[in-house]
Amino acid sequence: MATPLNLKELSKHELRFTAGHRLCAGCAAPTVVKMILLAACDWPVVVASSTGCLEVSSCISTYTAWKVPWIHNAFENAAATLSGVETMYRALKKQGKIDKDIKFIAICGDGGTYDIGFQSLSGAMERWHNMLYVCYDNEAYMNTGIQRSGATPTYADTTTCPAGSVIPGKPQQRKDLTRIMAAHGIPYVAQASPSHWADLMKKVRKALEIEGPKFINVFTPCNRGWRTRTDDAILLSRLAVETCFWPLYEVENGVTRVTFKPREKKPVLEFLKAQGRFKHLFEPGREKMVAEIQEMVDKNWERLLKEEEMFISKQDSQ
């Protein structure tokens, strides 16, 4: 019988990611990892992580925070490595040498997912490996000095796109990786946030119960890179969802469903103002840039609602 997703029952399970790691105080990544592994508490799991904040901080020399089999991979090949392990598992199961139902989960940052590791991720999804790939998206290369990544939002201040009089932060839009993964035609794709823990854990559990490749993108604030307070990770996560900067939705077998709709959609400046990486946008004469970001957020949200409505209307007509 599956463990109910309520705090009382979940608290009875041992954490599979322990204290003692070296991640920064206030980092959202360990919270996200604990939620993922608690959602998977009914199965044995094998986890792979590419080089990044999580990897370098969770396994130092002979010490590790992982209480599950865990593999460190190079920046570019977590999905390739895990797909090989999953293939070996299927071969051993076919030979009768393993009878357990083991789940395979990659947990990697946006640098190793959106950019450097995208080719191996895309290949693993296209080859239909039975694995869940989770990106903890902190929107830059935080481990190596806060350089911009494909996940970095427009006008964010980074060390490689510094905000100044000539360039107001990153000039390009961020890559919409969740939609790109949905375009692979895989069974399950979702966006989640640690501020909405039940939504996140339900999506992880649903993904693990589906046969085939799955992808979940999780919003993961970084106080050092975003220049925020060390206790603001959940606040920022909630603001990202309530402003629709980071909408919560899933695409299951091609059908889009929004899993959280704010009662009152907040203006995106409430999310931006809380972060030092956007402080230059509130200097005199830069109001147009905030309006641009708001317009992008509004268009993405409206498009998502139209997609959901299209599928609902189609189901009603059948």
PDB file of C-alpha atoms in Angstrom:
ATOM      1  CA  MET A   1       0.000   0.000   0.000  1.00  0.00           C
ATOM      2  CA  ALA A   2       1.389   3.398  -0.998  1.00  0.00           C
ATOM      3  CA  THR A   3       2.289   5.854   1.766  1.00  0.00           C
ATOM      4  CA  PRO A   4      -0.309   8.687   1.845  1.00  0.00           C
ATOM      5  CA  LEU A   5       1.050  12.086   0.872  1.00  0.00           C
ATOM      6  CA  ASN A   6       0.418  13.787   4.196  1.00  0.00           C
ATOM      7  CA  LEU A   7       2.998  15.201   6.563  1.00  0.00           C
ATOM      8  CA  LYS A   8       2.111  12.889   9.455  1.00  0.00           C
ATOM      9  CA  GLU A   9       2.725   9.731   7.438  1.00  0.00           C
ATOM     10  CA  LEU A  10       5.713  11.086   5.540  1.00  0.00           C
ATOM     11  CA  SER A  11       7.407  12.118   8.810  1.00  0.00           C
ATOM     12  CA  LYS A  12       7.604   8.430   9.770  1.00  0.00           C
ATOM     13  CA  HIS A  13      10.026   7.751   6.916  1.00  0.00           C
ATOM     14  CA  GLU A  14      13.769   8.202   7.221  1.00  0.00           C
ATOM     15  CA  LEU A  15      15.171  11.061   5.167  1.00  0.00           C
ATOM     16  CA  ARG A  16      17.252   9.737   2.289  1.00  0.00           C
ATOM     17  CA  PHE A  17      19.190  13.006   1.992  1.00  0.00           C
ATOM     18  CA  THR A  18      20.745  13.859   5.324  1.00  0.00           C
ATOM     19  CA  ALA A  19      22.031  16.888   7.185  1.00  0.00           C
ATOM     20  CA  GLY A  20      25.757  17.550   7.043  1.00  0.00           C
ATOM     21  CA  HIS A  21      25.945  18.476   3.362  1.00  0.00           C
ATOM     22  CA  ARG A  22      27.786  21.664   2.407  1.00  0.00           C
ATOM     23  CA  LEU A  23      25.031  23.410   0.456  1.00  0.00           C
ATOM     24  CA  CYS A  24      24.624  27.086   1.369  1.00  0.00           C
ATOM     25  CA  ALA A  25      22.387  28.074   4.271  1.00  0.00           C
ATOM     26  CA  GLY A  26      18.935  28.726   2.854  1.00  0.00           C
ATOM     27  CA  CYS A  27      19.539  26.878  -0.420  1.00  0.00           C
ATOM     28  CA  ALA A  28      16.321  25.404  -1.828  1.00  0.00           C
ATOM     29  CA  ALA A  29      18.069  22.429  -3.477  1.00  0.00           C
ATOM     30  CA  PRO A  30      18.238  20.133  -0.391  1.00  0.00           C
ATOM     31  CA  THR A  31      14.571  20.868   0.353  1.00  0.00           C
ATOM     32  CA  VAL A  32      13.664  19.866  -3.199  1.00  0.00           C
ATOM     33  CA  VAL A  33      15.779  16.688  -3.015  1.00  0.00           C
ATOM     34  CA  LYS A  34      14.215  15.656   0.302  1.00  0.00           C
ATOM     35  CA  MET A  35      10.733  16.124  -1.193  1.00  0.00           C
ATOM     36  CA  ILE A  36      11.617  14.062  -4.268  1.00  0.00           C
ATOM     37  CA  LEU A  37      13.034  11.191  -2.240  1.00  0.00           C
ATOM     38  CA  LEU A  38      10.160  11.257   0.270  1.00  0.00           C
ATOM     39  CA  ALA A  39       7.704  11.070  -2.618  1.00  0.00           C
ATOM     40  CA  ALA A  40       9.649   7.988  -3.765  1.00  0.00           C
ATOM     41  CA  CYS A  41       9.711   6.432  -0.277  1.00  0.00           C
ATOM     42  CA  ASP A  42       7.821   3.301  -1.382  1.00  0.00           C
ATOM     43  CA  TRP A  43      10.483   2.250  -3.902  1.00  0.00           C
ATOM     44  CA  PRO A  44      14.202   1.519  -3.949  1.00  0.00           C
ATOM     45  CA  VAL A  45      15.819   4.218  -6.084  1.00  0.00           C
ATOM     46  CA  VAL A  46      19.071   4.882  -7.893  1.00  0.00           C
ATOM     47  CA  VAL A  47      19.977   8.565  -8.278  1.00  0.00           C
ATOM     48  CA  ALA A  48      22.435  10.251 -10.638  1.00  0.00           C
ATOM     49  CA  SER A  49      23.607  13.866 -10.442  1.00  0.00           C
ATOM     50  CA  SER A  50      25.771  15.794 -12.854  1.00  0.00           C
ATOM     51  CA  THR A  51      28.456  18.190 -11.679  1.00  0.00           C
ATOM     52  CA  GLY A  52      26.883  21.182  -9.943  1.00  0.00           C
ATOM     53  CA  CYS A  53      26.043  22.714  -6.571  1.00  0.00           C
ATOM     54  CA  LEU A  54      24.220  19.616  -5.378  1.00  0.00           C
ATOM     55  CA  GLU A  55      26.946  17.210  -6.425  1.00  0.00           C
ATOM     56  CA  VAL A  56      29.980  19.064  -5.065  1.00  0.00           C
ATOM     57  CA  SER A  57      28.233  19.826  -1.764  1.00  0.00           C
ATOM     58  CA  SER A  58      26.665  16.447  -1.051  1.00  0.00           C
ATOM     59  CA  CYS A  59      29.649  14.129  -1.472  1.00  0.00           C
ATOM     60  CA  ILE A  60      33.003  15.285  -0.169  1.00  0.00           C
ATOM     61  CA  SER A  61      35.838  12.753  -0.173  1.00  0.00           C
ATOM     62  CA  THR A  62      34.532   9.697   1.712  1.00  0.00           C
ATOM     63  CA  TYR A  63      31.502  11.512   3.165  1.00  0.00           C
ATOM     64  CA  THR A  64      28.071  11.652   1.537  1.00  0.00           C
ATOM     65  CA  ALA A  65      24.609  12.999   2.388  1.00  0.00           C
ATOM     66  CA  TRP A  66      22.927  10.400   0.147  1.00  0.00           C
ATOM     67  CA  LYS A  67      21.293   7.357   1.748  1.00  0.00           C
ATOM     68  CA  VAL A  68      20.477   5.801  -1.620  1.00  0.00           C
ATOM     69  CA  PRO A  69      22.729   4.455  -4.392  1.00  0.00           C
ATOM     70  CA  TRP A  70      24.027   7.646  -6.026  1.00  0.00           C
ATOM     71  CA  ILE A  71      26.198   8.263  -9.075  1.00  0.00           C
ATOM     72  CA  HIS A  72      28.190  11.401  -9.818  1.00  0.00           C
ATOM     73  CA  ASN A  73      28.527  12.130 -13.522  1.00  0.00           C
ATOM     74  CA  ALA A  74      30.322  14.748 -15.567  1.00  0.00           C
ATOM     75  CA  PHE A  75      28.395  17.920 -16.362  1.00  0.00           C
ATOM     76  CA  GLU A  76      27.131  16.645 -19.694  1.00  0.00           C
ATOM     77  CA  ASN A  77      26.130  13.025 -19.188  1.00  0.00           C
ATOM     78  CA  ALA A  78      23.854  12.312 -16.196  1.00  0.00           C
ATOM     79  CA  ALA A  79      20.989  11.197 -18.445  1.00  0.00           C
ATOM     80  CA  ALA A  80      23.318   9.010 -20.546  1.00  0.00           C
ATOM     81  CA  THR A  81      24.814   7.338 -17.474  1.00  0.00           C
ATOM     82  CA  LEU A  82      21.449   6.708 -15.843  1.00  0.00           C
ATOM     83  CA  SER A  83      19.973   5.369 -19.085  1.00  0.00           C
ATOM     84  CA  GLY A  84      22.835   2.859 -19.169  1.00  0.00           C
ATOM     85  CA  VAL A  85      22.129   1.782 -15.583  1.00  0.00           C
ATOM     86  CA  GLU A  86      18.418   1.455 -16.365  1.00  0.00           C
ATOM     87  CA  THR A  87      19.234  -0.691 -19.422  1.00  0.00           C
ATOM     88  CA  MET A  88      21.474  -2.944 -17.324  1.00  0.00           C
ATOM     89  CA  TYR A  89      18.672  -3.281 -14.756  1.00  0.00           C
ATOM     90  CA  ARG A  90      16.187  -4.374 -17.430  1.00  0.00           C
ATOM     91  CA  ALA A  91      18.660  -6.965 -18.717  1.00  0.00           C
ATOM     92  CA  LEU A  92      19.262  -8.375 -15.221  1.00  0.00           C
ATOM     93  CA  LYS A  93      15.522  -8.433 -14.523  1.00  0.00           C
ATOM     94  CA  LYS A  94      14.900 -10.316 -17.768  1.00  0.00           C
ATOM     95  CA  GLN A  95      17.519 -12.867 -16.695  1.00  0.00           C
ATOM     96  CA  GLY A  96      15.791 -13.298 -13.339  1.00  0.00           C
ATOM     97  CA  LYS A  97      18.749 -11.903 -11.382  1.00  0.00           C
ATOM     98  CA  ILE A  98      16.733  -8.952  -9.985  1.00  0.00           C
ATOM     99  CA  ASP A  99      13.102  -9.034  -8.897  1.00  0.00           C
ATOM    100  CA  LYS A 100      12.787  -5.560  -7.344  1.00  0.00           C
ATOM    101  CA  ASP A 101      10.915  -2.638  -8.898  1.00  0.00           C
ATOM    102  CA  ILE A 102      13.712  -0.056  -8.871  1.00  0.00           C
ATOM    103  CA  LYS A 103      13.158   3.572  -9.883  1.00  0.00           C
ATOM    104  CA  PHE A 104      15.835   5.643 -11.633  1.00  0.00           C
ATOM    105  CA  ILE A 105      16.006   9.388 -10.965  1.00  0.00           C
ATOM    106  CA  ALA A 106      18.404  12.028 -12.283  1.00  0.00           C
ATOM    107  CA  ILE A 107      18.590  15.221 -10.193  1.00  0.00           C
ATOM    108  CA  CYS A 108      20.617  17.922 -11.957  1.00  0.00           C
ATOM    109  CA  GLY A 109      20.931  21.704 -12.093  1.00  0.00           C
ATOM    110  CA  ASP A 110      19.951  23.936 -14.987  1.00  0.00           C
ATOM    111  CA  GLY A 111      23.516  24.153 -16.322  1.00  0.00           C
ATOM    112  CA  GLY A 112      23.702  20.378 -16.677  1.00  0.00           C
ATOM    113  CA  THR A 113      20.150  20.227 -18.043  1.00  0.00           C
ATOM    114  CA  TYR A 114      19.267  23.260 -20.183  1.00  0.00           C
ATOM    115  CA  ASP A 115      22.725  23.602 -21.711  1.00  0.00           C
ATOM    116  CA  ILE A 116      25.695  21.267 -21.265  1.00  0.00           C
ATOM    117  CA  GLY A 117      23.668  18.122 -20.603  1.00  0.00           C
ATOM    118  CA  PHE A 118      20.799  18.774 -22.998  1.00  0.00           C
ATOM    119  CA  GLN A 119      21.960  16.419 -25.749  1.00  0.00           C
ATOM    120  CA  SER A 120      22.205  13.398 -23.419  1.00  0.00           C
ATOM    121  CA  LEU A 121      18.860  14.304 -21.814  1.00  0.00           C
ATOM    122  CA  SER A 122      17.146  14.611 -25.193  1.00  0.00           C
ATOM    123  CA  GLY A 123      18.686  11.324 -26.335  1.00  0.00           C
ATOM    124  CA  ALA A 124      17.592   9.430 -23.226  1.00  0.00           C
ATOM    125  CA  MET A 125      14.032  10.720 -23.606  1.00  0.00           C
ATOM    126  CA  GLU A 126      13.936   9.900 -27.329  1.00  0.00           C
ATOM    127  CA  ARG A 127      15.215   6.357 -26.660  1.00  0.00           C
ATOM    128  CA  TRP A 128      12.330   5.934 -24.181  1.00  0.00           C
ATOM    129  CA  HIS A 129      14.317   4.956 -21.099  1.00  0.00           C
ATOM    130  CA  ASN A 130      12.184   4.307 -18.027  1.00  0.00           C
ATOM    131  CA  MET A 131      13.587   7.093 -15.853  1.00  0.00           C
ATOM    132  CA  LEU A 132      12.620  10.367 -14.219  1.00  0.00           C
ATOM    133  CA  TYR A 133      14.818  13.384 -14.865  1.00  0.00           C
ATOM    134  CA  VAL A 134      14.403  16.269 -12.391  1.00  0.00           C
ATOM    135  CA  CYS A 135      16.011  19.660 -12.976  1.00  0.00           C
ATOM    136  CA  TYR A 136      16.516  21.818  -9.882  1.00  0.00           C
ATOM    137  CA  ASP A 137      16.428  25.156 -11.681  1.00  0.00           C
ATOM    138  CA  ASN A 138      18.286  27.967  -9.897  1.00  0.00           C
ATOM    139  CA  GLU A 139      18.574  29.910 -13.154  1.00  0.00           C
ATOM    140  CA  ALA A 140      22.368  30.235 -13.524  1.00  0.00           C
ATOM    141  CA  TYR A 141      25.701  28.427 -13.100  1.00  0.00           C
ATOM    142  CA  MET A 142      25.798  29.088  -9.362  1.00  0.00           C
ATOM    143  CA  ASN A 143      28.520  26.563  -8.497  1.00  0.00           C
ATOM    144  CA  THR A 144      31.154  28.217 -10.715  1.00  0.00           C
ATOM    145  CA  GLY A 145      30.477  31.906 -10.127  1.00  0.00           C
ATOM    146  CA  ILE A 146      26.905  32.890 -11.109  1.00  0.00           C
ATOM    147  CA  GLN A 147      27.352  32.838 -14.893  1.00  0.00           C
ATOM    148  CA  ARG A 148      24.245  33.100 -17.060  1.00  0.00           C
ATOM    149  CA  SER A 149      22.679  29.872 -18.341  1.00  0.00           C
ATOM    150  CA  GLY A 150      19.892  29.058 -20.769  1.00  0.00           C
ATOM    151  CA  ALA A 151      17.579  29.164 -17.744  1.00  0.00           C
ATOM    152  CA  THR A 152      18.556  32.699 -16.677  1.00  0.00           C
ATOM    153  CA  PRO A 153      15.611  35.099 -17.103  1.00  0.00           C
ATOM    154  CA  THR A 154      15.721  38.294 -19.141  1.00  0.00           C
ATOM    155  CA  TYR A 155      17.538  41.239 -17.522  1.00  0.00           C
ATOM    156  CA  ALA A 156      18.924  39.214 -14.611  1.00  0.00           C
ATOM    157  CA  ASP A 157      22.332  40.436 -13.458  1.00  0.00           C
ATOM    158  CA  THR A 158      25.028  37.725 -13.690  1.00  0.00           C
ATOM    159  CA  THR A 159      28.828  37.751 -13.792  1.00  0.00           C
ATOM    160  CA  THR A 160      28.848  37.081 -17.555  1.00  0.00           C
ATOM    161  CA  CYS A 161      25.944  39.458 -18.315  1.00  0.00           C
ATOM    162  CA  PRO A 162      26.507  42.158 -15.693  1.00  0.00           C
ATOM    163  CA  ALA A 163      23.933  44.929 -15.439  1.00  0.00           C
ATOM    164  CA  GLY A 164      25.413  48.289 -16.385  1.00  0.00           C
ATOM    165  CA  SER A 165      24.811  51.372 -18.494  1.00  0.00           C
ATOM    166  CA  VAL A 166      25.242  49.473 -21.786  1.00  0.00           C
ATOM    167  CA  ILE A 167      23.780  46.008 -21.056  1.00  0.00           C
ATOM    168  CA  PRO A 168      20.949  45.789 -18.490  1.00  0.00           C
ATOM    169  CA  GLY A 169      21.669  42.182 -17.505  1.00  0.00           C
ATOM    170  CA  LYS A 170      20.982  39.165 -19.717  1.00  0.00           C
ATOM    171  CA  PRO A 171      19.446  40.467 -22.980  1.00  0.00           C
ATOM    172  CA  GLN A 172      17.940  37.144 -24.152  1.00  0.00           C
ATOM    173  CA  GLN A 173      14.811  35.317 -23.022  1.00  0.00           C
ATOM    174  CA  ARG A 174      15.265  32.150 -21.004  1.00  0.00           C
ATOM    175  CA  LYS A 175      14.819  28.795 -22.690  1.00  0.00           C
ATOM    176  CA  ASP A 176      11.408  27.209 -22.065  1.00  0.00           C
ATOM    177  CA  LEU A 177      12.803  23.751 -21.385  1.00  0.00           C
ATOM    178  CA  THR A 178       9.590  22.288 -19.972  1.00  0.00           C
ATOM    179  CA  ARG A 179       7.831  22.856 -23.302  1.00  0.00           C
ATOM    180  CA  ILE A 180      10.857  21.568 -25.197  1.00  0.00           C
ATOM    181  CA  MET A 181      10.683  18.321 -23.205  1.00  0.00           C
ATOM    182  CA  ALA A 182       6.925  18.076 -23.806  1.00  0.00           C
ATOM    183  CA  ALA A 183       7.681  18.380 -27.536  1.00  0.00           C
ATOM    184  CA  HIS A 184       9.594  15.073 -27.264  1.00  0.00           C
ATOM    185  CA  GLY A 185       6.208  13.365 -26.911  1.00  0.00           C
ATOM    186  CA  ILE A 186       7.167  11.627 -23.677  1.00  0.00           C
ATOM    187  CA  PRO A 187       4.419  10.404 -21.288  1.00  0.00           C
ATOM    188  CA  TYR A 188       4.851  12.983 -18.531  1.00  0.00           C
ATOM    189  CA  VAL A 189       6.321  16.477 -18.150  1.00  0.00           C
ATOM    190  CA  ALA A 190       5.676  18.940 -15.314  1.00  0.00           C
ATOM    191  CA  GLN A 191       6.725  22.138 -13.561  1.00  0.00           C
ATOM    192  CA  ALA A 192       6.765  22.263  -9.759  1.00  0.00           C
ATOM    193  CA  SER A 193       7.857  24.442  -6.847  1.00  0.00           C
ATOM    194  CA  PRO A 194       8.922  23.662  -3.249  1.00  0.00           C
ATOM    195  CA  SER A 195       6.428  26.269  -1.989  1.00  0.00           C
ATOM    196  CA  HIS A 196       3.652  23.899  -3.092  1.00  0.00           C
ATOM    197  CA  TRP A 197       5.067  20.702  -1.619  1.00  0.00           C
ATOM    198  CA  ALA A 198       2.013  18.491  -2.128  1.00  0.00           C
ATOM    199  CA  ASP A 199       1.806  19.451  -5.802  1.00  0.00           C
ATOM    200  CA  LEU A 200       5.522  18.699  -6.249  1.00  0.00           C
ATOM    201  CA  MET A 201       5.380  15.351  -4.475  1.00  0.00           C
ATOM    202  CA  LYS A 202       2.211  14.238  -6.273  1.00  0.00           C
ATOM    203  CA  LYS A 203       3.927  14.960  -9.589  1.00  0.00           C
ATOM    204  CA  VAL A 204       7.023  12.976  -8.595  1.00  0.00           C
ATOM    205  CA  ARG A 205       4.912  10.026  -7.458  1.00  0.00           C
ATOM    206  CA  LYS A 206       2.757  10.150 -10.584  1.00  0.00           C
ATOM    207  CA  ALA A 207       5.877  10.248 -12.761  1.00  0.00           C
ATOM    208  CA  LEU A 208       7.405   7.240 -10.991  1.00  0.00           C
ATOM    209  CA  GLU A 209       4.236   5.218 -11.565  1.00  0.00           C
ATOM    210  CA  ILE A 210       4.297   5.910 -15.328  1.00  0.00           C
ATOM    211  CA  GLU A 211       6.292   3.643 -17.632  1.00  0.00           C
ATOM    212  CA  GLY A 212       8.770   5.444 -19.866  1.00  0.00           C
ATOM    213  CA  PRO A 213      10.728   8.718 -19.764  1.00  0.00           C
ATOM    214  CA  LYS A 214       9.538  11.590 -17.539  1.00  0.00           C
ATOM    215  CA  PHE A 215      10.778  15.132 -16.856  1.00  0.00           C
ATOM    216  CA  ILE A 216      10.015  17.546 -13.998  1.00  0.00           C
ATOM    217  CA  ASN A 217      11.388  21.097 -13.785  1.00  0.00           C
ATOM    218  CA  VAL A 218      11.501  22.414 -10.200  1.00  0.00           C
ATOM    219  CA  PHE A 219      11.947  26.089  -9.271  1.00  0.00           C
ATOM    220  CA  THR A 220      14.909  26.297  -6.873  1.00  0.00           C
ATOM    221  CA  PRO A 221      15.899  29.750  -5.521  1.00  0.00           C
ATOM    222  CA  CYS A 222      19.590  30.494  -4.826  1.00  0.00           C
ATOM    223  CA  ASN A 223      20.078  33.278  -2.288  1.00  0.00           C
ATOM    224  CA  ARG A 224      23.722  33.777  -3.222  1.00  0.00           C
ATOM    225  CA  GLY A 225      23.125  34.130  -6.960  1.00  0.00           C
ATOM    226  CA  TRP A 226      19.823  35.972  -6.628  1.00  0.00           C
ATOM    227  CA  ARG A 227      21.138  38.227  -3.814  1.00  0.00           C
ATOM    228  CA  THR A 228      18.279  37.542  -1.454  1.00  0.00           C
ATOM    229  CA  ARG A 229      17.881  36.734   2.223  1.00  0.00           C
ATOM    230  CA  THR A 230      18.921  33.254   3.310  1.00  0.00           C
ATOM    231  CA  ASP A 231      15.412  32.488   4.591  1.00  0.00           C
ATOM    232  CA  ASP A 232      13.519  33.591   1.463  1.00  0.00           C
ATOM    233  CA  ALA A 233      13.598  30.439  -0.703  1.00  0.00           C
ATOM    234  CA  ILE A 234       9.996  29.388  -0.044  1.00  0.00           C
ATOM    235  CA  LEU A 235       8.732  32.988  -0.147  1.00  0.00           C
ATOM    236  CA  LEU A 236      10.364  33.518  -3.547  1.00  0.00           C
ATOM    237  CA  SER A 237       9.081  30.172  -4.801  1.00  0.00           C
ATOM    238  CA  ARG A 238       5.553  31.155  -3.787  1.00  0.00           C
ATOM    239  CA  LEU A 239       5.872  34.594  -5.407  1.00  0.00           C
ATOM    240  CA  ALA A 240       7.106  32.989  -8.634  1.00  0.00           C
ATOM    241  CA  VAL A 241       3.979  30.820  -8.704  1.00  0.00           C
ATOM    242  CA  GLU A 242       1.509  33.532  -7.642  1.00  0.00           C
ATOM    243  CA  THR A 243       2.824  35.988 -10.241  1.00  0.00           C
ATOM    244  CA  CYS A 244       2.750  33.185 -12.866  1.00  0.00           C
ATOM    245  CA  PHE A 245       6.447  33.751 -13.517  1.00  0.00           C
ATOM    246  CA  TRP A 246       6.717  29.996 -12.811  1.00  0.00           C
ATOM    247  CA  PRO A 247       3.316  28.401 -13.480  1.00  0.00           C
ATOM    248  CA  LEU A 248       2.570  24.957 -12.085  1.00  0.00           C
ATOM    249  CA  TYR A 249       1.322  22.578 -14.742  1.00  0.00           C
ATOM    250  CA  GLU A 250       1.739  19.116 -16.226  1.00  0.00           C
ATOM    251  CA  VAL A 251       1.582  17.617 -19.695  1.00  0.00           C
ATOM    252  CA  GLU A 252       0.446  13.990 -19.479  1.00  0.00           C
ATOM    253  CA  ASN A 253       0.270  12.048 -22.741  1.00  0.00           C
ATOM    254  CA  GLY A 254       0.135  15.344 -24.596  1.00  0.00           C
ATOM    255  CA  VAL A 255      -2.696  16.815 -22.497  1.00  0.00           C
ATOM    256  CA  THR A 256      -1.926  20.062 -20.641  1.00  0.00           C
ATOM    257  CA  ARG A 257      -3.377  20.697 -17.191  1.00  0.00           C
ATOM    258  CA  VAL A 258      -2.644  23.674 -14.940  1.00  0.00           C
ATOM    259  CA  THR A 259      -2.315  22.341 -11.385  1.00  0.00           C
ATOM    260  CA  PHE A 260      -2.468  25.676  -9.540  1.00  0.00           C
ATOM    261  CA  LYS A 261      -4.254  28.890 -10.484  1.00  0.00           C
ATOM    262  CA  PRO A 262      -3.730  31.908  -8.204  1.00  0.00           C
ATOM    263  CA  ARG A 263      -6.935  33.444  -6.877  1.00  0.00           C
ATOM    264  CA  GLU A 264      -5.380  36.811  -7.610  1.00  0.00           C
ATOM    265  CA  LYS A 265      -2.458  36.944 -10.048  1.00  0.00           C
ATOM    266  CA  LYS A 266       0.160  39.213  -8.487  1.00  0.00           C
ATOM    267  CA  PRO A 267       2.238  41.672 -10.546  1.00  0.00           C
ATOM    268  CA  VAL A 268       5.667  40.285 -11.439  1.00  0.00           C
ATOM    269  CA  LEU A 269       7.447  43.283  -9.862  1.00  0.00           C
ATOM    270  CA  GLU A 270       6.656  41.772  -6.418  1.00  0.00           C
ATOM    271  CA  PHE A 271       8.829  38.813  -7.399  1.00  0.00           C
ATOM    272  CA  LEU A 272      11.535  40.959  -9.030  1.00  0.00           C
ATOM    273  CA  LYS A 273      11.825  43.507  -6.211  1.00  0.00           C
ATOM    274  CA  ALA A 274      12.715  40.806  -3.688  1.00  0.00           C
ATOM    275  CA  GLN A 275      15.947  39.997  -5.571  1.00  0.00           C
ATOM    276  CA  GLY A 276      19.193  41.930  -5.858  1.00  0.00           C
ATOM    277  CA  ARG A 277      19.846  40.522  -9.335  1.00  0.00           C
ATOM    278  CA  PHE A 278      16.974  42.703 -10.626  1.00  0.00           C
ATOM    279  CA  LYS A 279      17.571  45.855  -8.557  1.00  0.00           C
ATOM    280  CA  HIS A 280      18.842  47.786 -11.601  1.00  0.00           C
ATOM    281  CA  LEU A 281      15.389  47.464 -13.175  1.00  0.00           C
ATOM    282  CA  PHE A 282      13.996  49.822 -10.556  1.00  0.00           C
ATOM    283  CA  GLU A 283      16.339  52.690 -11.392  1.00  0.00           C
ATOM    284  CA  PRO A 284      14.697  55.736 -13.060  1.00  0.00           C
ATOM    285  CA  GLY A 285      14.122  55.274 -16.786  1.00  0.00           C
ATOM    286  CA  ARG A 286      13.960  51.476 -16.750  1.00  0.00           C
ATOM    287  CA  GLU A 287      10.250  51.053 -16.151  1.00  0.00           C
ATOM    288  CA  LYS A 288       9.857  49.729 -19.704  1.00  0.00           C
ATOM    289  CA  MET A 289      12.009  46.681 -18.846  1.00  0.00           C
ATOM    290  CA  VAL A 290       9.747  45.634 -15.973  1.00  0.00           C
ATOM    291  CA  ALA A 291       6.771  46.098 -18.314  1.00  0.00           C
ATOM    292  CA  GLU A 292       8.505  43.845 -20.870  1.00  0.00           C
ATOM    293  CA  ILE A 293       8.940  41.066 -18.305  1.00  0.00           C
ATOM    294  CA  GLN A 294       5.311  41.449 -17.225  1.00  0.00           C
ATOM    295  CA  GLU A 295       4.207  41.171 -20.854  1.00  0.00           C
ATOM    296  CA  MET A 296       6.255  37.978 -21.337  1.00  0.00           C
ATOM    297  CA  VAL A 297       4.779  36.457 -18.165  1.00  0.00           C
ATOM    298  CA  ASP A 298       1.225  37.410 -19.201  1.00  0.00           C
ATOM    299  CA  LYS A 299       1.609  35.949 -22.702  1.00  0.00           C
ATOM    300  CA  ASN A 300       3.033  32.673 -21.393  1.00  0.00           C
ATOM    301  CA  TRP A 301       0.258  32.358 -18.788  1.00  0.00           C
ATOM    302  CA  GLU A 302      -2.498  33.126 -21.321  1.00  0.00           C
ATOM    303  CA  ARG A 303      -1.048  30.609 -23.775  1.00  0.00           C
ATOM    304  CA  LEU A 304      -0.926  27.943 -21.052  1.00  0.00           C
ATOM    305  CA  LEU A 305      -4.576  28.553 -20.080  1.00  0.00           C
ATOM    306  CA  LYS A 306      -5.619  28.370 -23.740  1.00  0.00           C
ATOM    307  CA  GLU A 307      -3.794  25.048 -24.132  1.00  0.00           C
ATOM    308  CA  GLU A 308      -5.596  23.638 -21.108  1.00  0.00           C
ATOM    309  CA  GLU A 309      -8.949  24.977 -22.308  1.00  0.00           C
ATOM    310  CA  MET A 310      -8.405  23.410 -25.734  1.00  0.00           C
ATOM    311  CA  PHE A 311      -7.956  19.958 -24.207  1.00  0.00           C
ATOM    312  CA  ILE A 312     -10.917  20.390 -21.844  1.00  0.00           C
ATOM    313  CA  SER A 313     -13.166  21.484 -24.727  1.00  0.00           C
ATOM    314  CA  LYS A 314     -11.989  18.517 -26.805  1.00  0.00           C
ATOM    315  CA  GLN A 315     -12.781  16.062 -23.985  1.00  0.00           C
ATOM    316  CA  ASP A 316     -16.226  17.618 -23.426  1.00  0.00           C
ATOM    317  CA  SER A 317     -17.110  17.225 -27.103  1.00  0.00           C
ATOM    318  CA  GLN A 318     -16.269  13.516 -27.148  1.00  0.00           C
TER     319      GLN A 318
END
